[in-house]
mmCIF file of C-alpha atoms in Angstrom:
data_model
loop_
_atom_site.group_PDB
_atom_site.id
_atom_site.type_symbol
_atom_site.label_atom_id
_atom_site.label_comp_id
_atom_site.label_asym_id
_atom_site.label_seq_id
_atom_site.Cartn_x
_atom_site.Cartn_y
_atom_site.Cartn_z
ATOM 1 C CA MET A 83 -40.474 268.173 35.161
ATOM 2 C CA PHE A 84 -42.347 265.604 37.265
ATOM 3 C CA THR A 85 -40.998 262.427 38.742
ATOM 4 C CA PHE A 86 -43.350 259.707 39.917
ATOM 5 C CA LYS A 87 -42.519 257.735 43.014
ATOM 6 C CA ASN A 88 -44.921 255.680 45.140
ATOM 7 C CA ASN A 89 -47.885 256.997 43.122
ATOM 8 C CA ASN A 90 -47.258 260.540 44.406
ATOM 9 C CA ALA A 91 -46.197 263.222 41.947
ATOM 10 C CA THR A 92 -43.228 265.197 43.153
ATOM 11 C CA ALA A 93 -42.688 268.577 41.542
ATOM 12 C CA PRO A 94 -39.635 270.528 42.625
ATOM 13 C CA MET A 95 -40.395 274.208 43.185
ATOM 14 C CA GLU A 96 -37.479 276.592 43.455
ATOM 15 C CA ASN A 97 -37.524 279.899 45.252
ATOM 16 C CA ASP A 98 -34.845 282.561 45.740
ATOM 17 C CA ARG A 99 -32.683 280.258 47.868
ATOM 18 C CA GLU A 100 -33.123 277.298 45.515
ATOM 19 C CA GLN A 101 -34.845 275.116 48.104
ATOM 20 C CA VAL A 102 -36.653 272.070 46.814
ATOM 21 C CA TRP A 103 -40.164 271.369 48.106
ATOM 22 C CA ASN A 104 -41.661 267.900 47.824
ATOM 23 C CA ARG A 105 -45.357 268.185 46.980
ATOM 24 C CA ASN A 106 -47.554 265.207 47.765
ATOM 25 C CA THR A 107 -51.276 264.564 47.815
ATOM 26 C CA GLU A 108 -52.578 261.916 50.181
ATOM 27 C CA PHE A 109 -55.953 260.444 49.237
ATOM 28 C CA CYS A 110 -58.555 258.871 51.546
ATOM 29 C CA VAL A 111 -56.875 259.549 54.887
ATOM 30 C CA ASP A 112 -58.150 260.199 58.393
ATOM 31 C CA LEU A 113 -56.895 263.454 59.885
ATOM 32 C CA LYS A 114 -57.318 264.117 63.597
ATOM 33 C CA THR A 115 -56.836 267.782 64.565
ATOM 34 C CA LEU A 116 -56.071 268.994 68.080
ATOM 35 C CA LEU A 117 -56.542 272.758 67.957
ATOM 36 C CA LEU A 118 -56.064 275.362 70.676
ATOM 37 C CA SER A 119 -57.419 278.436 68.896
ATOM 38 C CA ASP A 120 -60.597 277.015 67.290
ATOM 39 C CA ARG A 121 -63.016 274.193 67.978
ATOM 40 C CA ILE A 122 -62.815 273.073 64.332
ATOM 41 C CA ALA A 123 -60.437 274.161 61.584
ATOM 42 C CA GLN A 124 -61.527 277.335 59.797
ATOM 43 C CA ARG A 125 -61.428 277.566 55.993
ATOM 44 C CA GLY A 126 -58.437 279.569 54.774
ATOM 45 C CA LYS A 127 -56.816 279.940 58.209
ATOM 46 C CA ASN A 128 -53.227 278.813 58.722
ATOM 47 C CA TYR A 129 -52.338 276.864 61.849
ATOM 48 C CA ARG A 130 -48.867 276.417 63.306
ATOM 49 C CA GLY A 131 -48.190 272.969 64.630
ATOM 50 C CA VAL A 132 -46.922 269.453 64.105
ATOM 51 C CA LEU A 133 -48.287 266.950 61.582
ATOM 52 C CA ARG A 134 -47.478 263.300 62.194
ATOM 53 C CA LEU A 135 -48.248 260.170 60.177
ATOM 54 C CA ASP A 136 -49.423 257.841 62.955
ATOM 55 C CA ARG A 137 -50.019 254.798 60.841
ATOM 56 C CA GLU A 138 -50.998 254.079 57.256
ATOM 57 C CA ASP A 139 -53.792 256.449 56.193
ATOM 58 C CA HIS A 140 -53.995 258.221 59.599
ATOM 59 C CA PHE A 141 -52.484 261.615 60.423
ATOM 60 C CA THR A 142 -52.616 263.715 63.590
ATOM 61 C CA PHE A 143 -52.146 267.489 63.578
ATOM 62 C CA VAL A 144 -51.419 269.206 66.918
ATOM 63 C CA GLU A 145 -51.577 272.990 66.990
ATOM 64 C CA THR A 146 -48.772 274.493 69.056
ATOM 65 C CA LEU A 147 -48.897 277.590 71.211
ATOM 66 C CA PRO A 148 -47.922 280.772 69.382
ATOM 67 C CA THR A 149 -44.484 282.022 70.355
ATOM 68 C CA GLY A 150 -42.102 284.689 69.150
ATOM 69 C CA SER A 151 -39.755 282.045 67.832
ATOM 70 C CA CYS A 152 -40.149 278.449 66.773
ATOM 71 C CA LYS A 153 -39.501 276.187 69.744
ATOM 72 C CA ARG A 154 -37.750 272.886 69.273
ATOM 73 C CA ASN A 155 -40.151 270.954 71.515
ATOM 74 C CA PRO A 156 -43.401 272.942 71.431
ATOM 75 C CA HIS A 157 -45.778 273.043 74.387
ATOM 76 C CA ILE A 158 -49.040 271.423 73.398
ATOM 77 C CA PHE A 159 -50.630 271.713 76.854
ATOM 78 C CA GLU A 160 -50.061 274.266 79.618
ATOM 79 C CA GLY A 161 -51.863 273.777 82.892
ATOM 80 C CA ARG A 162 -51.511 275.023 86.431
ATOM 81 C CA TYR A 163 -49.453 272.011 87.549
ATOM 82 C CA VAL A 164 -48.255 270.327 84.344
ATOM 83 C CA THR A 165 -47.065 271.197 80.845
ATOM 84 C CA VAL A 166 -46.793 268.682 77.996
ATOM 85 C CA THR A 167 -44.287 269.069 75.181
ATOM 86 C CA LEU A 168 -44.101 267.234 71.875
ATOM 87 C CA LYS A 169 -40.617 265.971 71.062
ATOM 88 C CA ASP A 170 -39.210 265.688 67.530
ATOM 89 C CA ASP A 171 -39.677 261.912 67.529
ATOM 90 C CA GLY A 172 -43.405 262.259 68.277
ATOM 91 C CA THR A 173 -43.245 261.315 71.957
ATOM 92 C CA LEU A 174 -45.041 263.333 74.598
ATOM 93 C CA ARG A 175 -43.176 264.630 77.645
ATOM 94 C CA PRO A 176 -45.133 265.723 80.723
ATOM 95 C CA ASN A 177 -43.291 268.280 82.875
ATOM 96 C CA PHE A 178 -44.172 269.502 86.339
ATOM 97 C CA ARG A 179 -44.358 273.238 86.920
ATOM 98 C CA PRO A 180 -42.381 274.633 89.864
ATOM 99 C CA LEU A 181 -43.945 273.709 93.201
ATOM 100 C CA LYS A 182 -44.203 276.313 95.929
ATOM 101 C CA VAL A 183 -44.942 274.734 99.290
ATOM 102 C CA GLY A 184 -46.217 277.234 101.807
ATOM 103 C CA LYS A 185 -48.958 277.898 104.295
ATOM 104 C CA GLY A 186 -52.181 276.153 103.264
ATOM 105 C CA PHE A 187 -50.479 273.719 100.854
ATOM 106 C CA SER A 188 -52.324 270.405 100.636
ATOM 107 C CA VAL A 189 -50.542 267.339 99.288
ATOM 108 C CA GLY A 190 -53.878 265.681 98.512
ATOM 109 C CA ALA A 191 -55.261 268.669 96.598
ATOM 110 C CA TYR A 192 -51.990 269.002 94.676
ATOM 111 C CA ALA A 193 -51.961 265.299 93.740
ATOM 112 C CA ILE A 194 -55.601 265.421 92.600
ATOM 113 C CA GLY A 195 -54.885 268.577 90.563
ATOM 114 C CA VAL A 196 -51.893 266.928 88.859
ATOM 115 C CA CYS A 197 -53.948 263.800 88.140
ATOM 116 C CA ARG A 198 -56.800 265.808 86.589
ATOM 117 C CA GLU A 199 -54.479 267.879 84.419
ATOM 118 C CA LEU A 200 -52.570 264.846 83.156
ATOM 119 C CA TYR A 201 -55.862 263.181 82.278
ATOM 120 C CA GLN A 202 -57.103 266.328 80.513
ATOM 121 C CA ALA A 203 -53.833 266.774 78.597
ATOM 122 C CA LEU A 204 -53.483 263.167 77.450
ATOM 123 C CA LYS A 205 -57.184 262.466 76.836
ATOM 124 C CA GLY A 206 -57.197 264.201 73.446
ATOM 125 C CA LEU A 207 -53.661 263.261 72.450
ATOM 126 C CA VAL A 208 -53.547 259.509 73.047
ATOM 127 C CA GLU A 209 -55.932 257.113 71.360
ATOM 128 C CA GLU A 210 -57.267 254.368 73.625
#
């Protein structure tokens, strides 16, 4: 049995646990992919990540790092100085890695390294 709502057909599919899946087909959309494992998406390959509707007719998919378990806020960038996580509400959270200050530590080199990594991490994630 099909129900029609907002021009998208929704067909409940039941499995052993009687979960209901909402099936939708979006036509004529822009999809931006940010992949870690491949340069472009490969036919037939599954990717683990987060899909977000940014605005009408525009989606962004961010592949997350593979882990043994599903993390609540997945890391979408891991650098030497900074990691970036994607929160459930779609916001990005930069986090500093632990800082070890010892012999030969340069504040200037550290600051430049942090700046470069933040730029690299956010360059592909934030539209200008």
